[in-house]
Short mmCIF file of C-alpha atoms and ligand atoms in Angstrom, two decimals:
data_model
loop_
_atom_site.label_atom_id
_atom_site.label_comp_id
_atom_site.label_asym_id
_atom_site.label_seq_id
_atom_site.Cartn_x
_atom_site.Cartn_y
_atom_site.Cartn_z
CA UNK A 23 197.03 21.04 154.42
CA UNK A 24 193.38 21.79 155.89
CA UNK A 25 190.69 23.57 154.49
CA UNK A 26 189.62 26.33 156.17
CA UNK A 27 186.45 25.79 157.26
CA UNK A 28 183.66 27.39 154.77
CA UNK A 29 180.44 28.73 154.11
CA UNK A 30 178.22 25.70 152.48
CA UNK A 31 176.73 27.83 149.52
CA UNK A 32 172.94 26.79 149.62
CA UNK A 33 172.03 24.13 147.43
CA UNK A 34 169.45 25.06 144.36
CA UNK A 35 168.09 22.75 142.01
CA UNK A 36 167.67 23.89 138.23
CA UNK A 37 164.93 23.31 136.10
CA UNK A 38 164.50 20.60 133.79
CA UNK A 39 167.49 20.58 130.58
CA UNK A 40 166.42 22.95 128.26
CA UNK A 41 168.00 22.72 124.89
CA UNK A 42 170.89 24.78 123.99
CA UNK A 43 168.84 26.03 120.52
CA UNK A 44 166.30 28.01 123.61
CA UNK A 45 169.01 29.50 125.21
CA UNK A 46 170.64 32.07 122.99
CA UNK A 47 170.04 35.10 124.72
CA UNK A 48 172.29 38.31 125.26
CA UNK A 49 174.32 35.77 128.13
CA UNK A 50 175.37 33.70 125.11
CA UNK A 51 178.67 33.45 123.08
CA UNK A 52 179.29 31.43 120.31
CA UNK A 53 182.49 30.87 118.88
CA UNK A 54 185.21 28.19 116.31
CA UNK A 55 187.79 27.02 117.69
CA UNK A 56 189.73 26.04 114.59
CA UNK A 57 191.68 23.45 116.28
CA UNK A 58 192.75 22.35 120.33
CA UNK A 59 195.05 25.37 120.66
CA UNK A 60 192.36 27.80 120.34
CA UNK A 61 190.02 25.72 122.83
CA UNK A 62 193.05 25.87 125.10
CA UNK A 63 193.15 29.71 124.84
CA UNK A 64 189.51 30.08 125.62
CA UNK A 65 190.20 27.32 128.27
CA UNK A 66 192.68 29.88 129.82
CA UNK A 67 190.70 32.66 129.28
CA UNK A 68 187.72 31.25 131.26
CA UNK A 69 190.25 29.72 134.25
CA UNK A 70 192.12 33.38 134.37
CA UNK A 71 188.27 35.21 134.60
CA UNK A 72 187.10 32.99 137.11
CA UNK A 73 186.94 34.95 140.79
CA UNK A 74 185.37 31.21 142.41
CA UNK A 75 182.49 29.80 143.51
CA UNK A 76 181.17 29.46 139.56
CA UNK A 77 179.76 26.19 137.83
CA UNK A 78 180.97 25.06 134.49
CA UNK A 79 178.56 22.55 132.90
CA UNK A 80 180.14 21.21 129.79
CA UNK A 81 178.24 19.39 127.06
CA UNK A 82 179.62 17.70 124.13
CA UNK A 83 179.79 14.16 122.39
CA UNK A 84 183.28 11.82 123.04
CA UNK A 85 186.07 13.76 121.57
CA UNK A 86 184.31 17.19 121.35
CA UNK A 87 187.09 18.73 123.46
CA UNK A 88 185.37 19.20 127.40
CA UNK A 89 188.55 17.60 128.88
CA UNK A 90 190.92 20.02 125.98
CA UNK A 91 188.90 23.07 127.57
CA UNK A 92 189.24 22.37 130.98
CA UNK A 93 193.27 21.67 130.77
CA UNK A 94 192.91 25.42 129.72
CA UNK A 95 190.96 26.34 132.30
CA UNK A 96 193.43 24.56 135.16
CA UNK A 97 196.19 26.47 133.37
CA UNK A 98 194.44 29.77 133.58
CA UNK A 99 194.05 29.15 137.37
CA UNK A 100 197.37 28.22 137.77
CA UNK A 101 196.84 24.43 138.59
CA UNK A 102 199.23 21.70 137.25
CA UNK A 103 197.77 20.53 133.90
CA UNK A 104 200.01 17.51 133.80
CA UNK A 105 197.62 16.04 136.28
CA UNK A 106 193.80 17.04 133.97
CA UNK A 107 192.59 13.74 132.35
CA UNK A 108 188.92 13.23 132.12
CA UNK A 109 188.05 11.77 135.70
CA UNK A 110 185.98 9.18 133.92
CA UNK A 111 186.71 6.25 136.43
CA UNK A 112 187.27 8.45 139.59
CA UNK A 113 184.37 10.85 138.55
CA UNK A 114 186.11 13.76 140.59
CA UNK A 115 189.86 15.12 140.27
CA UNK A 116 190.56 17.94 142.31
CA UNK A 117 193.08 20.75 141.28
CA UNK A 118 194.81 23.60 142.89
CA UNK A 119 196.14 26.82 142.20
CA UNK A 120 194.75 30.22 142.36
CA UNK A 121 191.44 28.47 143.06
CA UNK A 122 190.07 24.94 144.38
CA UNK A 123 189.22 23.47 140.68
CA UNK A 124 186.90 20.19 141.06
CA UNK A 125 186.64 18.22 137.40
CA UNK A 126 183.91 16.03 137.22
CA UNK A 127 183.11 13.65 134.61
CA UNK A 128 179.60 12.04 134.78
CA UNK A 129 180.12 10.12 131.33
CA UNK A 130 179.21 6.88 133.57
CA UNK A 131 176.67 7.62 135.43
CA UNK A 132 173.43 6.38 134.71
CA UNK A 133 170.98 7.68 136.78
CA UNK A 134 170.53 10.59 138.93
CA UNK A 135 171.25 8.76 142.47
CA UNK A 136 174.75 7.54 140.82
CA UNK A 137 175.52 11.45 140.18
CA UNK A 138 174.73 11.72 143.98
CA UNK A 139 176.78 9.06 144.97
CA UNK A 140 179.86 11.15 143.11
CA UNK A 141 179.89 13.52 146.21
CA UNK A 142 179.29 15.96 143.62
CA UNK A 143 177.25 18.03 145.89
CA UNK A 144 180.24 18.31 148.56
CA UNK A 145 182.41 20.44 146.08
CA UNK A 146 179.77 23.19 145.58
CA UNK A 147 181.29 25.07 149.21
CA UNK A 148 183.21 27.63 149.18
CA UNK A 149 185.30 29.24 146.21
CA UNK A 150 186.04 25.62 144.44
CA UNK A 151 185.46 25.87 141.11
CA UNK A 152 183.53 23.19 139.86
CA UNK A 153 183.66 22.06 136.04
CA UNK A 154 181.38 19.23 134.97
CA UNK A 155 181.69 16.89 131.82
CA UNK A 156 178.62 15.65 130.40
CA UNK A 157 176.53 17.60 132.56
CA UNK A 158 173.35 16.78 130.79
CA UNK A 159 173.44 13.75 133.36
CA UNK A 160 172.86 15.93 136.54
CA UNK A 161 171.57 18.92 135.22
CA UNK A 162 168.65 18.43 137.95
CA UNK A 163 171.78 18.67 141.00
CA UNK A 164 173.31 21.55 139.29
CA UNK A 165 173.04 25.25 140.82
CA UNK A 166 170.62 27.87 138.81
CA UNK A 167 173.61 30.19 138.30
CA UNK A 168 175.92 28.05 136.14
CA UNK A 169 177.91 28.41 132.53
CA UNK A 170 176.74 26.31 130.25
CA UNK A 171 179.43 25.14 127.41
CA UNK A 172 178.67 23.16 124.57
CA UNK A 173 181.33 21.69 121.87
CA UNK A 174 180.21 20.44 119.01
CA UNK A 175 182.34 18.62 115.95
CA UNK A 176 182.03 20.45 112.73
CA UNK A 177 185.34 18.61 111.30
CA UNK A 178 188.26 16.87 112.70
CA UNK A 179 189.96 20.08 114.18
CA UNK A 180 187.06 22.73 114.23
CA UNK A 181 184.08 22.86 117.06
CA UNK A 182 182.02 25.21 117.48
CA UNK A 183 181.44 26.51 121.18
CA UNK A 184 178.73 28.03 122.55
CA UNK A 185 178.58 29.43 126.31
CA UNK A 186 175.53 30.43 128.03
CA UNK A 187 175.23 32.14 131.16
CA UNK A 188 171.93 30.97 133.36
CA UNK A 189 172.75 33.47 136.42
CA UNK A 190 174.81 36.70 137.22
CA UNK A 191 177.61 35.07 138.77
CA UNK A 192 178.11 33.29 134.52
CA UNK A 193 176.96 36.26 133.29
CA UNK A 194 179.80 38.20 134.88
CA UNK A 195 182.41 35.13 134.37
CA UNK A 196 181.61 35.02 130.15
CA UNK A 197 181.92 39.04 130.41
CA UNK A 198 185.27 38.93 131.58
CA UNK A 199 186.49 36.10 129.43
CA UNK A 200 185.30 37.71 126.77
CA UNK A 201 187.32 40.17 127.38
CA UNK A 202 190.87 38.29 128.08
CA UNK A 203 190.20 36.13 124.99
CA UNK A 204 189.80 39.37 122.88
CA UNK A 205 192.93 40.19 124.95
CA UNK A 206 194.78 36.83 124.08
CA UNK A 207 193.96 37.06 120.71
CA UNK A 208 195.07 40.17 119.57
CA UNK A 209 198.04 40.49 121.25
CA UNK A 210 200.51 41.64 119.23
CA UNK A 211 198.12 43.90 117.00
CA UNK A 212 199.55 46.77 118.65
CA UNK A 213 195.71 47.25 120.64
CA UNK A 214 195.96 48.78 123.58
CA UNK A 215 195.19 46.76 127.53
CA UNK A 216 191.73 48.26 128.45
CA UNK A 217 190.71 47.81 132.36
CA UNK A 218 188.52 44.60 132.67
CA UNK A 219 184.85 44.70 133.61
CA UNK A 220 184.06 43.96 137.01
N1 LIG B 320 189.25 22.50 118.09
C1 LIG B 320 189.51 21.52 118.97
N2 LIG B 320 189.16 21.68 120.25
C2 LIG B 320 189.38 20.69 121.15
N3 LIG B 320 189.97 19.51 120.87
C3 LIG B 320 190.33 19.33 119.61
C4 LIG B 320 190.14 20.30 118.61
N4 LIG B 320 190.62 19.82 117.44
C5 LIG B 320 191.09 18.61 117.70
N5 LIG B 320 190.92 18.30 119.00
C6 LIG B 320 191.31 17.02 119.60
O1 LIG B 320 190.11 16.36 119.97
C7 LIG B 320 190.34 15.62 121.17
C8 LIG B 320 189.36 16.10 122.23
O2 LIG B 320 189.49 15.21 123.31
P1 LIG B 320 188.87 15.49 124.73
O3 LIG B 320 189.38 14.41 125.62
O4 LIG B 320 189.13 16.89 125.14
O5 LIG B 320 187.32 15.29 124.42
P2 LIG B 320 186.15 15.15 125.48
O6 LIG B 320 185.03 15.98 124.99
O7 LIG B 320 186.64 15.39 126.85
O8 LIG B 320 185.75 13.61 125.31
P3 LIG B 320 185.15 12.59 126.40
O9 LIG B 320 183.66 12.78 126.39
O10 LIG B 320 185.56 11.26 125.88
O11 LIG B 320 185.75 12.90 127.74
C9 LIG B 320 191.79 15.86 121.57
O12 LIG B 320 192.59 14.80 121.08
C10 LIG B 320 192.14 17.16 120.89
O13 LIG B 320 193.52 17.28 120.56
MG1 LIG B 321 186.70 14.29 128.62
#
């Protein structure tokens, strides 16, 4: 089926990579997953918040859990997770469901013209969602307003995660997935639904 035809969202280049130690501001969140479960929760959390049009830069050594998060992510926007596998040899899966989902893995890429050649810059249109593994490598390509996630190994099971939001449309994105993972995670308590922030 076609794509309607959209809106090419103007392209902005970031700043230089700061590190991740700068950027703990009031945008920030930092979290433990205690195992893939819980990084699938947040995953879901973060895919059910999302409203489109938002970057998701990931960051992370091999095995830290980028590819475990975004399965949670497709699931939260309703996409079939049977089909998320790090795009390490195709660089770019596409996913559907509630929103256009573009995964992009730029493990392989080793210089900024090979993160151009992806055709990374072609998903940024529209509502698409577009989640990037081992964004480090084109953090120069990336949009200003983005959500920054990094995983980091503290055992075999446990990470911790740390989001940052660089721009309002992250800032409201980590708000409201705050929220549904607060949601997620104490169902059951007996707490009662509040109304989301906008
Ligand atoms: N707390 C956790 N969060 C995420 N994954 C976990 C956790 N604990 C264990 N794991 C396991 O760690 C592995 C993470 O693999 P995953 O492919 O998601 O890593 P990745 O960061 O995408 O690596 P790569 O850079 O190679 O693509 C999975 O096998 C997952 O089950
Ligand atoms: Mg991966």
């Amino acid at each position: 089926m076609r794509r309607p035809a959209l809106r090419r969202r103007p392209r902005r280049r970031s700043r230089p990579a700061r590190s991740f130690r700068s950027l703990l501001t009031a945008s920030s969140w930092e979290l433990e997953s205690r195992n893939a479960r819980e990084t699938d929760r947040l995953g879901v959390a973060i895919g059910r918040a999302l409203k489109g049009g938002e970057t998701l830069a990931l960051f992370g050594q091999l095995g830290a859990g980028k590819t475990a998060l975004v399965k949670g992510i497709a699931k939260g926007i309703g996409s079939d997770t049977s089909r998320v596998s790090s795009p390490t040899f195709v660089f770019i899966n596409e996913y559907g469901g509630r929103l256009p989902l573009a995964h992009v893995d730029l493990y392989r890429t080793e210089s900024l013209h090979q993160v151009e050649s992806t055709g990374i810059q072609d998903h940024w249109i529209g509502n698409t969602v577009v989640a990037i593994e081992w964004a480090d490598k084109g953090l120069q390509l990336l949009p200003d307003d983005r959500l920054e996630i990094e995983l980091r190994h503290n055992s075999i099971r446990s990470r911790t995660v740390r989001l940052h939001a660089t721009g309002r449309l992250a800032a409201r994105l980590l708000r409201r997935a705050k929220e549904l993972h607060r949601r997620s995670t104490s169902v059951g308590r007996g707490q009662r639904k509040k109304t989301l922030p906008s």
